[in-house]
JSON list of C-alpha atoms in Angstrom, two decimals:
[
{"chain": "I", "resi": 1, "resn": "MET", "atom": "CA", "xyz": [2.88, 17.22, 19.38]},
{"chain": "I", "resi": 2, "resn": "PHE", "atom": "CA", "xyz": [1.15, 15.72, 16.34]},
{"chain": "I", "resi": 3, "resn": "THR", "atom": "CA", "xyz": [0.88, 11.93, 16.30]},
{"chain": "I", "resi": 4, "resn": "SER", "atom": "CA", "xyz": [0.66, 9.66, 13.30]},
{"chain": "I", "resi": 5, "resn": "SER", "atom": "CA", "xyz": [-2.59, 9.91, 11.42]},
{"chain": "I", "resi": 6, "resn": "ILE", "atom": "CA", "xyz": [-3.53, 6.55, 9.93]},
{"chain": "I", "resi": 7, "resn": "SER", "atom": "CA", "xyz": [-6.83, 4.70, 10.12]},
{"chain": "I", "resi": 8, "resn": "ILE", "atom": "CA", "xyz": [-6.95, 1.01, 9.29]},
{"chain": "I", "resi": 9, "resn": "HIS", "atom": "CA", "xyz": [-10.24, -0.65, 8.35]},
{"chain": "I", "resi": 10, "resn": "LYS", "atom": "CA", "xyz": [-11.20, -3.99, 6.92]},
{"chain": "I", "resi": 11, "resn": "THR", "atom": "CA", "xyz": [-14.22, -5.16, 4.99]},
{"chain": "I", "resi": 12, "resn": "ILE", "atom": "CA", "xyz": [-12.98, -8.75, 4.90]},
{"chain": "I", "resi": 13, "resn": "LYS", "atom": "CA", "xyz": [-12.74, -11.60, 7.38]},
{"chain": "I", "resi": 14, "resn": "GLY", "atom": "CA", "xyz": [-9.50, -12.86, 8.79]},
{"chain": "I", "resi": 15, "resn": "LYS", "atom": "CA", "xyz": [-6.40, -11.51, 10.44]},
{"chain": "I", "resi": 16, "resn": "LEU", "atom": "CA", "xyz": [-4.54, -8.53, 9.09]},
{"chain": "I", "resi": 17, "resn": "PRO", "atom": "CA", "xyz": [-0.77, -8.64, 8.68]},
{"chain": "I", "resi": 18, "resn": "ARG", "atom": "CA", "xyz": [1.22, -7.32, 11.63]},
{"chain": "I", "resi": 19, "resn": "LEU", "atom": "CA", "xyz": [3.31, -4.65, 9.96]},
{"chain": "I", "resi": 20, "resn": "PRO", "atom": "CA", "xyz": [4.42, -1.21, 11.16]},
{"chain": "I", "resi": 21, "resn": "PHE", "atom": "CA", "xyz": [1.99, 0.55, 8.80]},
{"chain": "I", "resi": 22, "resn": "SER", "atom": "CA", "xyz": [2.01, 3.80, 10.76]},
{"chain": "I", "resi": 23, "resn": "GLU", "atom": "CA", "xyz": [5.80, 4.02, 10.90]},
{"chain": "I", "resi": 24, "resn": "MET", "atom": "CA", "xyz": [6.09, 3.19, 7.20]},
{"chain": "I", "resi": 25, "resn": "LYS", "atom": "CA", "xyz": [3.53, 5.87, 6.36]},
{"chain": "I", "resi": 26, "resn": "ASN", "atom": "CA", "xyz": [5.42, 8.41, 8.45]},
{"chain": "I", "resi": 27, "resn": "ALA", "atom": "CA", "xyz": [8.74, 7.51, 6.79]},
{"chain": "I", "resi": 28, "resn": "VAL", "atom": "CA", "xyz": [7.34, 8.27, 3.33]},
{"chain": "I", "resi": 29, "resn": "LEU", "atom": "CA", "xyz": [4.58, 10.84, 3.82]},
{"chain": "I", "resi": 30, "resn": "GLY", "atom": "CA", "xyz": [5.26, 12.34, 7.24]},
{"chain": "I", "resi": 31, "resn": "LYS", "atom": "CA", "xyz": [3.24, 12.38, 10.45]},
{"chain": "I", "resi": 32, "resn": "LYS", "atom": "CA", "xyz": [0.77, 15.05, 9.35]},
{"chain": "I", "resi": 33, "resn": "TYR", "atom": "CA", "xyz": [-0.41, 13.12, 6.28]},
{"chain": "I", "resi": 34, "resn": "VAL", "atom": "CA", "xyz": [-3.86, 11.58, 6.91]},
{"chain": "I", "resi": 35, "resn": "LEU", "atom": "CA", "xyz": [-4.11, 8.06, 5.49]},
{"chain": "I", "resi": 36, "resn": "GLU", "atom": "CA", "xyz": [-6.98, 5.61, 5.33]},
{"chain": "I", "resi": 37, "resn": "LEU", "atom": "CA", "xyz": [-5.82, 2.01, 4.77]},
{"chain": "I", "resi": 38, "resn": "ILE", "atom": "CA", "xyz": [-8.74, -0.24, 3.85]},
{"chain": "I", "resi": 39, "resn": "PHE", "atom": "CA", "xyz": [-8.44, -3.99, 3.35]},
{"chain": "I", "resi": 40, "resn": "VAL", "atom": "CA", "xyz": [-11.01, -5.12, 0.79]},
{"chain": "I", "resi": 41, "resn": "GLY", "atom": "CA", "xyz": [-12.08, -8.25, -1.06]},
{"chain": "I", "resi": 42, "resn": "ASP", "atom": "CA", "xyz": [-12.12, -9.01, -4.77]},
{"chain": "I", "resi": 43, "resn": "ALA", "atom": "CA", "xyz": [-15.50, -7.45, -5.58]},
{"chain": "I", "resi": 44, "resn": "LYS", "atom": "CA", "xyz": [-14.73, -4.06, -3.99]},
{"chain": "I", "resi": 45, "resn": "ALA", "atom": "CA", "xyz": [-11.20, -3.93, -5.42]},
{"chain": "I", "resi": 46, "resn": "GLN", "atom": "CA", "xyz": [-12.43, -4.77, -8.91]},
{"chain": "I", "resi": 47, "resn": "ARG", "atom": "CA", "xyz": [-15.29, -2.27, -8.67]},
{"chain": "I", "resi": 48, "resn": "LEU", "atom": "CA", "xyz": [-12.90, 0.53, -7.67]},
{"chain": "I", "resi": 49, "resn": "ASN", "atom": "CA", "xyz": [-10.44, -0.43, -10.39]},
{"chain": "I", "resi": 50, "resn": "LYS", "atom": "CA", "xyz": [-13.17, -0.33, -13.04]},
{"chain": "I", "resi": 51, "resn": "LEU", "atom": "CA", "xyz": [-14.73, 2.89, -11.76]},
{"chain": "I", "resi": 52, "resn": "TYR", "atom": "CA", "xyz": [-11.56, 4.94, -11.33]},
{"chain": "I", "resi": 53, "resn": "ARG", "atom": "CA", "xyz": [-9.08, 3.34, -13.74]},
{"chain": "I", "resi": 54, "resn": "GLY", "atom": "CA", "xyz": [-11.27, 1.71, -16.38]},
{"chain": "I", "resi": 55, "resn": "LYS", "atom": "CA", "xyz": [-9.57, -1.66, -15.70]},
{"chain": "I", "resi": 56, "resn": "THR", "atom": "CA", "xyz": [-11.52, -4.88, -15.21]},
{"chain": "I", "resi": 57, "resn": "TYR", "atom": "CA", "xyz": [-8.97, -7.05, -13.38]},
{"chain": "I", "resi": 58, "resn": "VAL", "atom": "CA", "xyz": [-8.87, -7.58, -9.61]},
{"chain": "I", "resi": 59, "resn": "PRO", "atom": "CA", "xyz": [-5.90, -5.51, -8.32]},
{"chain": "I", "resi": 60, "resn": "ASN", "atom": "CA", "xyz": [-3.67, -6.19, -5.35]},
{"chain": "I", "resi": 61, "resn": "VAL", "atom": "CA", "xyz": [-3.64, -2.54, -4.25]},
{"chain": "I", "resi": 62, "resn": "LEU", "atom": "CA", "xyz": [-5.04, 0.83, -5.29]},
{"chain": "I", "resi": 63, "resn": "SER", "atom": "CA", "xyz": [-3.99, 4.23, -4.01]},
{"chain": "I", "resi": 64, "resn": "PHE", "atom": "CA", "xyz": [-5.99, 7.43, -4.26]},
{"chain": "I", "resi": 65, "resn": "PRO", "atom": "CA", "xyz": [-4.55, 10.82, -3.35]},
{"chain": "I", "resi": 66, "resn": "LEU", "atom": "CA", "xyz": [-7.45, 12.96, -2.13]},
{"chain": "I", "resi": 67, "resn": "SER", "atom": "CA", "xyz": [-5.33, 16.05, -1.48]},
{"chain": "I", "resi": 68, "resn": "LEU", "atom": "CA", "xyz": [-1.69, 16.89, -0.81]},
{"chain": "I", "resi": 69, "resn": "THR", "atom": "CA", "xyz": [-2.16, 15.77, 2.80]},
{"chain": "I", "resi": 70, "resn": "HIS", "atom": "CA", "xyz": [-4.81, 13.03, 2.63]},
{"chain": "I", "resi": 71, "resn": "GLY", "atom": "CA", "xyz": [-5.13, 9.77, 0.74]},
{"chain": "I", "resi": 72, "resn": "GLU", "atom": "CA", "xyz": [-6.56, 6.26, 0.69]},
{"chain": "I", "resi": 73, "resn": "ILE", "atom": "CA", "xyz": [-5.05, 2.86, 0.02]},
{"chain": "I", "resi": 74, "resn": "PHE", "atom": "CA", "xyz": [-7.27, -0.14, -0.74]},
{"chain": "I", "resi": 75, "resn": "MET", "atom": "CA", "xyz": [-5.43, -3.44, -0.40]},
{"chain": "I", "resi": 76, "resn": "ASN", "atom": "CA", "xyz": [-6.68, -6.85, -1.48]},
{"chain": "I", "resi": 77, "resn": "LEU", "atom": "CA", "xyz": [-4.88, -9.34, 0.77]},
{"chain": "I", "resi": 78, "resn": "ARG", "atom": "CA", "xyz": [-6.11, -12.41, -1.12]},
{"chain": "I", "resi": 79, "resn": "VAL", "atom": "CA", "xyz": [-4.53, -11.23, -4.37]},
{"chain": "I", "resi": 80, "resn": "ALA", "atom": "CA", "xyz": [-1.37, -9.99, -2.64]},
{"chain": "I", "resi": 81, "resn": "ARG", "atom": "CA", "xyz": [-0.90, -13.29, -0.82]},
{"chain": "I", "resi": 82, "resn": "LYS", "atom": "CA", "xyz": [-1.45, -15.22, -4.05]},
{"chain": "I", "resi": 83, "resn": "GLN", "atom": "CA", "xyz": [1.08, -13.09, -5.95]},
{"chain": "I", "resi": 84, "resn": "ALA", "atom": "CA", "xyz": [3.85, -13.12, -3.32]},
{"chain": "I", "resi": 85, "resn": "PRO", "atom": "CA", "xyz": [5.48, -16.41, -4.47]},
{"chain": "I", "resi": 86, "resn": "SER", "atom": "CA", "xyz": [5.69, -15.23, -8.09]},
{"chain": "I", "resi": 87, "resn": "HIS", "atom": "CA", "xyz": [7.70, -12.24, -6.82]},
{"chain": "I", "resi": 88, "resn": "ARG", "atom": "CA", "xyz": [9.88, -14.61, -4.76]},
{"chain": "I", "resi": 89, "resn": "MET", "atom": "CA", "xyz": [8.78, -12.88, -1.55]},
{"chain": "I", "resi": 90, "resn": "LYS", "atom": "CA", "xyz": [7.17, -13.96, 1.69]},
{"chain": "I", "resi": 91, "resn": "GLU", "atom": "CA", "xyz": [3.58, -12.77, 2.11]},
{"chain": "I", "resi": 92, "resn": "GLY", "atom": "CA", "xyz": [4.41, -10.19, 4.78]},
{"chain": "I", "resi": 93, "resn": "ASP", "atom": "CA", "xyz": [7.30, -8.77, 2.78]},
{"chain": "I", "resi": 94, "resn": "PHE", "atom": "CA", "xyz": [5.21, -8.51, -0.38]},
{"chain": "I", "resi": 95, "resn": "ILE", "atom": "CA", "xyz": [2.34, -6.80, 1.48]},
{"chain": "I", "resi": 96, "resn": "ALA", "atom": "CA", "xyz": [4.86, -4.36, 3.01]},
{"chain": "I", "resi": 97, "resn": "PHE", "atom": "CA", "xyz": [6.32, -3.73, -0.46]},
{"chain": "I", "resi": 98, "resn": "LEU", "atom": "CA", "xyz": [2.87, -3.04, -1.94]},
{"chain": "I", "resi": 99, "resn": "PHE", "atom": "CA", "xyz": [2.03, -0.68, 0.91]},
{"chain": "I", "resi": 100, "resn": "ILE", "atom": "CA", "xyz": [5.30, 1.26, 0.56]},
{"chain": "I", "resi": 101, "resn": "HIS", "atom": "CA", "xyz": [4.88, 1.33, -3.23]},
{"chain": "I", "resi": 102, "resn": "SER", "atom": "CA", "xyz": [1.41, 2.84, -2.76]},
{"chain": "I", "resi": 103, "resn": "LEU", "atom": "CA", "xyz": [2.75, 5.42, -0.34]},
{"chain": "I", "resi": 104, "resn": "PHE", "atom": "CA", "xyz": [5.16, 6.65, -2.99]},
{"chain": "I", "resi": 105, "resn": "HIS", "atom": "CA", "xyz": [2.29, 6.96, -5.46]},
{"chain": "I", "resi": 106, "resn": "LEU", "atom": "CA", "xyz": [0.42, 9.05, -2.89]},
{"chain": "I", "resi": 107, "resn": "LYS", "atom": "CA", "xyz": [3.54, 11.20, -2.58]},
{"chain": "I", "resi": 108, "resn": "GLY", "atom": "CA", "xyz": [3.25, 11.88, -6.32]},
{"chain": "I", "resi": 109, "resn": "TYR", "atom": "CA", "xyz": [5.90, 9.54, -7.68]},
{"chain": "I", "resi": 110, "resn": "ASP", "atom": "CA", "xyz": [5.48, 7.73, -10.97]},
{"chain": "I", "resi": 111, "resn": "HIS", "atom": "CA", "xyz": [7.15, 4.41, -11.80]},
{"chain": "I", "resi": 112, "resn": "GLY", "atom": "CA", "xyz": [10.82, 4.83, -12.53]},
{"chain": "I", "resi": 113, "resn": "SER", "atom": "CA", "xyz": [14.29, 4.89, -11.02]},
{"chain": "I", "resi": 114, "resn": "ARG", "atom": "CA", "xyz": [13.52, 7.78, -8.64]},
{"chain": "I", "resi": 115, "resn": "MET", "atom": "CA", "xyz": [10.59, 5.86, -7.16]},
{"chain": "I", "resi": 116, "resn": "GLU", "atom": "CA", "xyz": [12.61, 2.64, -6.98]},
{"chain": "I", "resi": 117, "resn": "ARG", "atom": "CA", "xyz": [15.46, 4.35, -5.11]},
{"chain": "I", "resi": 118, "resn": "GLY", "atom": "CA", "xyz": [13.01, 5.80, -2.58]},
{"chain": "I", "resi": 119, "resn": "GLU", "atom": "CA", "xyz": [11.25, 2.48, -2.13]},
{"chain": "I", "resi": 120, "resn": "GLU", "atom": "CA", "xyz": [14.53, 0.63, -1.68]},
{"chain": "I", "resi": 121, "resn": "LYS", "atom": "CA", "xyz": [15.62, 3.00, 1.08]},
{"chain": "I", "resi": 122, "resn": "VAL", "atom": "CA", "xyz": [12.35, 2.54, 3.01]},
{"chain": "I", "resi": 123, "resn": "LEU", "atom": "CA", "xyz": [12.26, -1.23, 2.41]},
{"chain": "I", "resi": 124, "resn": "LYS", "atom": "CA", "xyz": [15.77, -1.53, 3.87]},
{"chain": "I", "resi": 125, "resn": "LYS", "atom": "CA", "xyz": [14.85, 0.68, 6.83]},
{"chain": "I", "resi": 126, "resn": "PHE", "atom": "CA", "xyz": [12.00, -1.70, 7.72]},
{"chain": "I", "resi": 127, "resn": "LYS", "atom": "CA", "xyz": [14.03, -4.83, 6.91]},
{"chain": "I", "resi": 128, "resn": "VAL", "atom": "CA", "xyz": [11.69, -5.96, 4.13]},
{"chain": "I", "resi": 129, "resn": "ASN", "atom": "CA", "xyz": [13.28, -8.70, 2.01]},
{"chain": "I", "resi": 130, "resn": "PHE", "atom": "CA", "xyz": [12.66, -7.84, -1.62]},
{"chain": "I", "resi": 131, "resn": "SER", "atom": "CA", "xyz": [13.95, -9.16, -4.93]}
]
């Protein structure tokens, strides 16, 4: 039997959030999808954003589909934690929301009602409180 394929790395100091990343990934992309989740700081996040998107701001999360069955998510916890209150969410819930949002981008979804309906279903499944 095939088990979940997710690798989690960090290039920053500090504790990572305790979230069911593997189960969330499986709920959206399936068990066979290979995902790299990398927690990065401001400099790396901004460099990636500039290089691949032509944007100069420091993002909270970036997702990169490498193939139909493999992708990467780069998450900046400092920015995500800072932004959580402005979205009226607890840090853990906002980080879970960003992760799930990124998974849907890796699945090929664009922003819109279809993506929002899918996200809402997964957020409810994992009991993420969202606005």
